[in-house]
Coordinates of C-alpha atoms and ligand atoms in Angstrom, one line a residue:
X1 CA 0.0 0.0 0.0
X2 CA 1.7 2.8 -1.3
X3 CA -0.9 5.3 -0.4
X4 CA 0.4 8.8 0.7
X5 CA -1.1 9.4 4.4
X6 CA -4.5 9.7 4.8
X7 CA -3.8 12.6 7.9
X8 CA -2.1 14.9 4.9
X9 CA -4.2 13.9 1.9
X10 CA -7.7 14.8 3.2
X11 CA -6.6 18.0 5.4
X12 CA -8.4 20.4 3.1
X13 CA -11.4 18.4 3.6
X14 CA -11.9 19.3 7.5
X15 CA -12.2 23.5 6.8
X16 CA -14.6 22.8 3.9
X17 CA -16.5 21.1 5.6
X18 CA -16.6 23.4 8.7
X19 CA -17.7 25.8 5.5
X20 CA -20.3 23.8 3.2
X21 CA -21.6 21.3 5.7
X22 CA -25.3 21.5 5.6
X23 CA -28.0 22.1 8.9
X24 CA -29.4 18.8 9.3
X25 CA -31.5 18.0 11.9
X26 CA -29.4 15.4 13.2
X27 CA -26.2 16.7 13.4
X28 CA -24.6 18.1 16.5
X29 CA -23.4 21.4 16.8
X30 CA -20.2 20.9 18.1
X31 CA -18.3 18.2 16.0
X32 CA -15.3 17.7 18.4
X33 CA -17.6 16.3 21.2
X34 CA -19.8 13.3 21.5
X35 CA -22.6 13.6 19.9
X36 CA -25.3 14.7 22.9
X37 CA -27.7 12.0 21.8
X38 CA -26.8 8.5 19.5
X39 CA -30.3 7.6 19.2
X40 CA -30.6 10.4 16.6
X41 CA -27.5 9.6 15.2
X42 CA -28.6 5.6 15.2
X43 CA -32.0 6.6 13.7
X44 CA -30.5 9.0 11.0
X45 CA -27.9 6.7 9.8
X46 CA -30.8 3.7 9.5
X47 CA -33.5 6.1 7.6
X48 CA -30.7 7.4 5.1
X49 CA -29.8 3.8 4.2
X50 CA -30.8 4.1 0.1
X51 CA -32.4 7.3 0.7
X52 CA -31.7 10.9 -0.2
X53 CA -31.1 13.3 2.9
X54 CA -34.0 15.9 1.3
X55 CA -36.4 12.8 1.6
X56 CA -35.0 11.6 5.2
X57 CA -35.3 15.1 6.7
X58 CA -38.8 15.1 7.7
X59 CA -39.3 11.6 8.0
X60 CA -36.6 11.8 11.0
X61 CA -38.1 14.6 12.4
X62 CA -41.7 13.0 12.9
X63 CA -39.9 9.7 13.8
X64 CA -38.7 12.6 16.9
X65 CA -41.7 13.6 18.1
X66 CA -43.4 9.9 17.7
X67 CA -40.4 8.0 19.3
X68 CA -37.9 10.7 20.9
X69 CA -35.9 7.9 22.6
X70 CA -35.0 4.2 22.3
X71 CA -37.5 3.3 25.4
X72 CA -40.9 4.7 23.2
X73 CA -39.9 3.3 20.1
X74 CA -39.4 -0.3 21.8
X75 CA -42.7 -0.1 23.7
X76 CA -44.5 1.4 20.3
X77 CA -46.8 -1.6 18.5
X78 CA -45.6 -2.2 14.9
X79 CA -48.1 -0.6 13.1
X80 CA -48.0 2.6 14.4
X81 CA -43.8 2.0 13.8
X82 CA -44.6 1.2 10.0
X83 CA -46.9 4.0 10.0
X84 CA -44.7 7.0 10.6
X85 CA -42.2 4.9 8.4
X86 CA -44.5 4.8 5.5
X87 CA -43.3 5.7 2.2
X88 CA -39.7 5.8 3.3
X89 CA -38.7 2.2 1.8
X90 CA -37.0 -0.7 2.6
X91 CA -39.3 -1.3 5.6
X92 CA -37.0 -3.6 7.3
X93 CA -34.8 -0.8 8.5
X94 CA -38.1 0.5 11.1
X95 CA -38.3 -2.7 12.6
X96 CA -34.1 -3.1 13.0
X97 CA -34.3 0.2 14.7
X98 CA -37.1 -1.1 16.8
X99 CA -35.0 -3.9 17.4
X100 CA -32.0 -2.0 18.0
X101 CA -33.4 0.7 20.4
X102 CA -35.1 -2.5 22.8
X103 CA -31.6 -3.3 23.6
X104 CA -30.2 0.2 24.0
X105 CA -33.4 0.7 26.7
X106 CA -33.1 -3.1 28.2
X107 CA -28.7 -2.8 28.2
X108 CA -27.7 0.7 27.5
X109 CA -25.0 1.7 24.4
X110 CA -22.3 -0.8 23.4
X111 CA -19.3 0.4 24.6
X112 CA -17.3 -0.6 21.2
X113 CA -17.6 -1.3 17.6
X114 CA -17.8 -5.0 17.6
X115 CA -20.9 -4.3 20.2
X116 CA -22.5 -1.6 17.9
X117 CA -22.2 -4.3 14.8
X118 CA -24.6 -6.5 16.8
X119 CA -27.4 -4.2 17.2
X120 CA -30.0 -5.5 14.1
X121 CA -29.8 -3.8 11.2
X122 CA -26.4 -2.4 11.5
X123 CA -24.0 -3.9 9.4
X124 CA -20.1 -2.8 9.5
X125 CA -21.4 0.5 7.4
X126 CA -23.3 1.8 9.9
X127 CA -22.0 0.3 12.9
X128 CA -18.8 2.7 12.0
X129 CA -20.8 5.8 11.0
X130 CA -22.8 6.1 14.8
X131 CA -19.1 4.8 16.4
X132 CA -17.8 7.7 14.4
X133 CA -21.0 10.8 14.7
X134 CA -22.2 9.5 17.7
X135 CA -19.2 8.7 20.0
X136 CA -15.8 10.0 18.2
X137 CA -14.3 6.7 17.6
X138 CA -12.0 6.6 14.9
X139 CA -14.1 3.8 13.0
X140 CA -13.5 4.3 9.1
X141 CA -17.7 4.5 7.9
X142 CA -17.1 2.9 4.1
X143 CA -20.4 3.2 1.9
X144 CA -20.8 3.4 -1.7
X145 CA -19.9 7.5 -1.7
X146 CA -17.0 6.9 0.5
X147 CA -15.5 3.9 -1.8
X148 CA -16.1 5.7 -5.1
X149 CA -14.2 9.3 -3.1
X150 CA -11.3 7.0 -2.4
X151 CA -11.4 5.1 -4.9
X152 CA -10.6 8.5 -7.1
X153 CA -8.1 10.0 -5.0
X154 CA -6.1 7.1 -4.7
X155 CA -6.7 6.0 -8.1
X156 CA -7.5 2.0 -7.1
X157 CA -8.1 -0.4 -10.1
X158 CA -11.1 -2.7 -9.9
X159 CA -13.3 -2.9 -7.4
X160 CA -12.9 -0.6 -4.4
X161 CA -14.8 -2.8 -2.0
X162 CA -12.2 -5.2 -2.4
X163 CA -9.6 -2.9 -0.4
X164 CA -11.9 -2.2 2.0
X165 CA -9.6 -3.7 5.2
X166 CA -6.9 -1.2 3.5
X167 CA -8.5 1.2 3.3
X168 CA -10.1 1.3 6.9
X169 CA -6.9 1.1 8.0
X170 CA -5.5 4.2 6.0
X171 CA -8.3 6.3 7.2
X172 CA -8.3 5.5 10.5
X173 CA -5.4 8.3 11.7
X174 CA -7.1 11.0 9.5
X175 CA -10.1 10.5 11.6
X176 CA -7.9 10.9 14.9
X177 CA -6.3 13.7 13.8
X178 CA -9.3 16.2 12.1
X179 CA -12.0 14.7 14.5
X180 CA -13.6 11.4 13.5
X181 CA -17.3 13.1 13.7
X182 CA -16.1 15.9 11.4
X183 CA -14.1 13.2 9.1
X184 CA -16.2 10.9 8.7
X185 CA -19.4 13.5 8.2
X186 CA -17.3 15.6 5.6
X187 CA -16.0 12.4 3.3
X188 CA -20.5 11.2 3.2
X189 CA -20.8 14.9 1.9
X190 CA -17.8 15.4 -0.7
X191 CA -19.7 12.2 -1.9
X192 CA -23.1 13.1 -2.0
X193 CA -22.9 16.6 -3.1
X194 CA -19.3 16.8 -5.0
X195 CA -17.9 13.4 -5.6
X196 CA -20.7 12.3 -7.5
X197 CA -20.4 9.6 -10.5
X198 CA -20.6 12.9 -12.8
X199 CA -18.2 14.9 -10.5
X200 CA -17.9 18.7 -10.2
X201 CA -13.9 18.8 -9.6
X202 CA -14.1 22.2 -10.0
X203 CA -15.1 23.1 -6.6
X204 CA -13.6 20.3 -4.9
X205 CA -11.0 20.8 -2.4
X206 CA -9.2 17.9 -2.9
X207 CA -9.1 18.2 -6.8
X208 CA -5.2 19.6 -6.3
X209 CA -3.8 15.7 -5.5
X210 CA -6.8 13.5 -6.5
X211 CA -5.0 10.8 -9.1
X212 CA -8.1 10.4 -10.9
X213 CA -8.4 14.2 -11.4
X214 CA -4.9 14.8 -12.3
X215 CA -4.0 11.6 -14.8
X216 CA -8.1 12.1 -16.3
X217 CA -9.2 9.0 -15.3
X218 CA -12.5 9.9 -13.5
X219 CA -14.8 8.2 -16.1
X220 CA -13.0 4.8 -15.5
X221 CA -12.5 4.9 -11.8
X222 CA -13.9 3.2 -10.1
X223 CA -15.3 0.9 -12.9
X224 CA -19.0 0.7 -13.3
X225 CA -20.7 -2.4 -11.8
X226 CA -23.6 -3.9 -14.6
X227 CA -27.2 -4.0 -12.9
X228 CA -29.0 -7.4 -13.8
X229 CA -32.1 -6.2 -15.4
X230 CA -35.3 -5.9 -13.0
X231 CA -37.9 -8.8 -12.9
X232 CA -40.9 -7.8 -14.9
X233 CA -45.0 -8.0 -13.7
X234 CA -48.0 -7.3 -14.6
X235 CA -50.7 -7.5 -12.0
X236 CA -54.3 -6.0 -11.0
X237 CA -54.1 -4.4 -7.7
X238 CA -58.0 -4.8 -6.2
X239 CA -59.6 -2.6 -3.3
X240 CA -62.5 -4.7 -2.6
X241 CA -65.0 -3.5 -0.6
X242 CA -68.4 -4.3 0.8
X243 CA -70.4 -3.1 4.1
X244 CA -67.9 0.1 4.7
X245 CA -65.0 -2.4 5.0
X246 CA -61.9 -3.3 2.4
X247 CA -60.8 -6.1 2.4
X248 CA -56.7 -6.3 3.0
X249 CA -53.6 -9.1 3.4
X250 CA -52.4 -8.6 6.4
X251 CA -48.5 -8.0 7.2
X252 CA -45.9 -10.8 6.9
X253 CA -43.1 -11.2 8.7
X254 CA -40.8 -11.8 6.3
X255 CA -39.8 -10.6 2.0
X256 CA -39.6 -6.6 1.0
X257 CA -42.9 -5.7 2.0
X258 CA -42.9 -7.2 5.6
X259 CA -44.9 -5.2 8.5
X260 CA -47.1 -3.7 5.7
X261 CA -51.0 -4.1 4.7
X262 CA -51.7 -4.5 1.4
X263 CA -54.4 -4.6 -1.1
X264 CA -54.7 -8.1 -3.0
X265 CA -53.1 -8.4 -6.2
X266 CA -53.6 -11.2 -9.1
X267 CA -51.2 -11.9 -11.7
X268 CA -52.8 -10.2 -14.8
X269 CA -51.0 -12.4 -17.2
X270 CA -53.6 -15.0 -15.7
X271 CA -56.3 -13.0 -14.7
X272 CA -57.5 -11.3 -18.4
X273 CA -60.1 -8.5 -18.5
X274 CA -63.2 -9.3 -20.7
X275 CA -65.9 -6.8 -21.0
X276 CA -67.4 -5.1 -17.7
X277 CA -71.5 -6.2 -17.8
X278 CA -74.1 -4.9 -15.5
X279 CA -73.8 -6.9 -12.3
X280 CA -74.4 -7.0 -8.3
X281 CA -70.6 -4.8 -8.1
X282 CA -69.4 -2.0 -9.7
X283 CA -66.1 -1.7 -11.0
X284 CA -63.9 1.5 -10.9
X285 CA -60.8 1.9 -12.7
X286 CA -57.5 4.7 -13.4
X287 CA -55.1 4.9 -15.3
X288 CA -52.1 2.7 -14.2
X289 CA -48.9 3.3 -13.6
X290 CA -45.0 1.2 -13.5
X291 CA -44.0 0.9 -9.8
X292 CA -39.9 0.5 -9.7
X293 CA -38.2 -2.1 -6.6
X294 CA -34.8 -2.4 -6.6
X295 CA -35.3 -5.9 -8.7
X296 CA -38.7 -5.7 -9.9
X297 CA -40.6 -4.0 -12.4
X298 CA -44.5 -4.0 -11.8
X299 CA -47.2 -3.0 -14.6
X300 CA -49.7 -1.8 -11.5
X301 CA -53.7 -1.6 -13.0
X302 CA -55.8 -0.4 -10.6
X303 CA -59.2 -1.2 -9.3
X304 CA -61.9 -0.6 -7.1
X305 CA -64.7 -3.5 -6.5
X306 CA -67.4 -2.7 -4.8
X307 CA -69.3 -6.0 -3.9
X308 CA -73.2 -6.0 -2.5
X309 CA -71.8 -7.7 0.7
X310 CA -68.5 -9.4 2.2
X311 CA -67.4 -12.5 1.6
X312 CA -64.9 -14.9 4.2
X313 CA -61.9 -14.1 3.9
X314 CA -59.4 -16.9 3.4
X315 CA -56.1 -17.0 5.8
X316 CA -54.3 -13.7 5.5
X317 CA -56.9 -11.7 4.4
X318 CA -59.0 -9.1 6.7
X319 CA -61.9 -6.7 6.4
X320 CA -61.0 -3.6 7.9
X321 CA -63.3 -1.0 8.4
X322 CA -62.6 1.6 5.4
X323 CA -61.8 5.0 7.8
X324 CA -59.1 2.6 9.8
X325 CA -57.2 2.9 6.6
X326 CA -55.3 6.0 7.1
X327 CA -53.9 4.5 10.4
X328 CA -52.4 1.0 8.8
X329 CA -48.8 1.4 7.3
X330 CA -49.4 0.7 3.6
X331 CA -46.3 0.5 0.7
X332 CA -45.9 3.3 -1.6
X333 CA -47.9 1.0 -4.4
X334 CA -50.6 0.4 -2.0
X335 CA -50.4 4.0 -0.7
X336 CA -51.5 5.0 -3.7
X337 CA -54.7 2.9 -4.8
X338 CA -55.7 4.3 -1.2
X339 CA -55.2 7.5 -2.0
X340 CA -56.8 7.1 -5.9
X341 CA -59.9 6.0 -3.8
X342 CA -60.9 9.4 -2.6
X343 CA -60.7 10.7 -6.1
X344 CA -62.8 9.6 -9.2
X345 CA -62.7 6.5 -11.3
X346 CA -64.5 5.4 -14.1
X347 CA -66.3 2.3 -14.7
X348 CA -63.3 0.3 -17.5
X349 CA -64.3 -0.7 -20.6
X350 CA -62.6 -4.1 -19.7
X351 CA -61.5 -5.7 -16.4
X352 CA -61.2 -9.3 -14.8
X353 CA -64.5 -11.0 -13.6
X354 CA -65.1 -9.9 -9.6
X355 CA -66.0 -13.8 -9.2
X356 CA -63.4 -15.3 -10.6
X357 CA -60.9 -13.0 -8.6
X358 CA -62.4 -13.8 -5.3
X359 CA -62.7 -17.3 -6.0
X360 CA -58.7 -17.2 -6.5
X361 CA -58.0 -15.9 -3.3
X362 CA -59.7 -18.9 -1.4
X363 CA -57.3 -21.1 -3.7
X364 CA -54.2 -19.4 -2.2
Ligands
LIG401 S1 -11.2 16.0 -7.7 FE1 -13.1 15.2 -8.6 S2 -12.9 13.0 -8.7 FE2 -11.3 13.8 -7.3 S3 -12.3 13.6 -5.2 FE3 -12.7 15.7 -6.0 S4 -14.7 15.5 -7.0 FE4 -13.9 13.4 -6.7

């Protein structure tokens, strides 16, 4: 490793900082001193896993006022959890912190790294960043920003991730000499605002002895990693309801959409629309839409099925009374039939037969 030293290569990147750094709800006002309370460190770090800062900002302050310490969010029930979590994403983060904060209330902080790794949900990433913000431990916080910055300055071939014990272990005296809380805070933000994959070397203050700047090699380093191409779907996404209730699947524990209700959904490749007829429901439809997951594509068409009276649900389904909607956490595709249900539909020329649909749902 014939790295030049991390203290001397990212000095400039301490005053900027002190200069540029953004007023974020989370972060403490003095950077040389522990932060005053990890919990909001613990929660910011988990809610900005895969999410922009602009889109965490008030998510984390109504997560706050709900849960202002690790004791209230372990005593909260899961729904109301998922609820002020809902539309933030990757659902398994509200329910690590949950898990997380029951052992900070039942055993108080870890006292190292290794103990910080062990809380759910916080994987060597993250453990690092809150060791780092939260407690001024010199704990190097690698994510994706922080590889691809280093990855530049220090022009590495390949993969970054692969030097990952290196390059912990160059960063590490930087951190103890500008302040790990400042360090660490200051390399997320060269990467998110600076750094970017189409970087604006112009105003960076490491541009001056960044090899990647210098030799031009910023468009190959570090090399771009090939997505696999999302799974595709097409499905019918059905709000039934009868008797002022709607009729729901009720949260799993487990898969991407854990801890949330939604609204049934039948494969539409096996489920085709014929023309609607005149009939004991009514049937309203808008215009559909392509919801994106990380490894799925779904072609979402939307209904409303309004059925003379309800029917027995089979095992994982509920009726729940319509105005208890607002109150049950939801995904962002299921948000949205909800919300398309206070606005007008129209009756489709086409859509799959009411019957047929229910019928399917006792076979599942
Ligand atoms: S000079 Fe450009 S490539 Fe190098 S660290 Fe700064 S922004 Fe990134």
């Amino acid at each position: 490793m014939s790295w030049p030293a991390s203290v001397d290569l990212l000095a400039p990147l301490a005053p900027w900082f002190d200069r540029v750094r953004r007023d974020l709800p989370w972060r403490a006002t003095d950077l040389d001193a522990p932060h005053p309370d990890p919990y909001a460190v613990l929660v910011s770090e988990l809610m900005l896993q895969q999410t922009q800062v602009a889109t965490v900002v008030p998510y984390f302050t109504r997560w706050l006022d709900e849960f202002p310490d690790p004791r209230t969010l372990a005593e909260a029930d899961d729904d109301s959890v998922h609820k002020v979590w809902e539309g933030l994403g990757y659902y398994r983060r509200a329910r690590f912190l949950k898990a997380a904060a029951g052992y900070v209330a039942a055993e108080g902080w870890p006292g190292d790294l290794e103990g910080l790794a062990g809380l759910p949900g916080l994987g060597p990433y993250t453990a690092a960043a809150v060791g780092a913000i939260a407690f001024q431990w010199p704990t190097p916080a690698l994510d994706g920003n922080a590889f691809r910055v280093l990855a530049r300055l220090l022009v590495i071939e390949g993969d970054p991730r692969a030097r990952a014990m290196d390059l912990r272990t160059w960063l590490a005296p930087a951190l103890e000499s500008h302040g790990p809380s400042r360090m660490t805070q200051a390399l997320m933000e060269l990467g998110a605002t600076v750094c970017i994959p189409s970087p604006t070397c112009g105003v960076c203050p490491l541009s001056n002895r960044c090899g990647a700047y210098l030799e031009s090699r910023i468009g190959d380093i570090p090399p771009v990693v090939k997505r696999t191409r999302p799974k595709a779907s097409q499905l019918w996404l059905v709000s039934f309801e009868a008797e002022g209730h709607v009729l729901l699947q009720t949260p799993t524990a487990r898969g991407l959409l854990a801890g949330l209700w939604c609204w049934p959904t039948f494969d539409a490749a096996t489920h085709h629309p014929q023309p609607t007829a005149p009939g004991p429901h009514s049937i309203t439809g808008w215009p559909g839409w392509i919801q994106v997951y990380t490894h799925r594509r779904e072609a979402v068409s939307p209904l409303h099925i309004h059925l003379k009276s309800r029917f027995i649900p089979a095992d994982g389904l509920r009726w729940a009374p319509r105005e208890n909607l607002v109150d049950l956490p939801l995904g962002r595709r299921d948000q949205r039939l909800r919300d398309l249900l206070g606005t007008p539909g129209q009756t489709p020329l086409e859509a799959p037969d009411p019957v047929t649909l229910i019928r399917s749902l006792s076979e599942r």
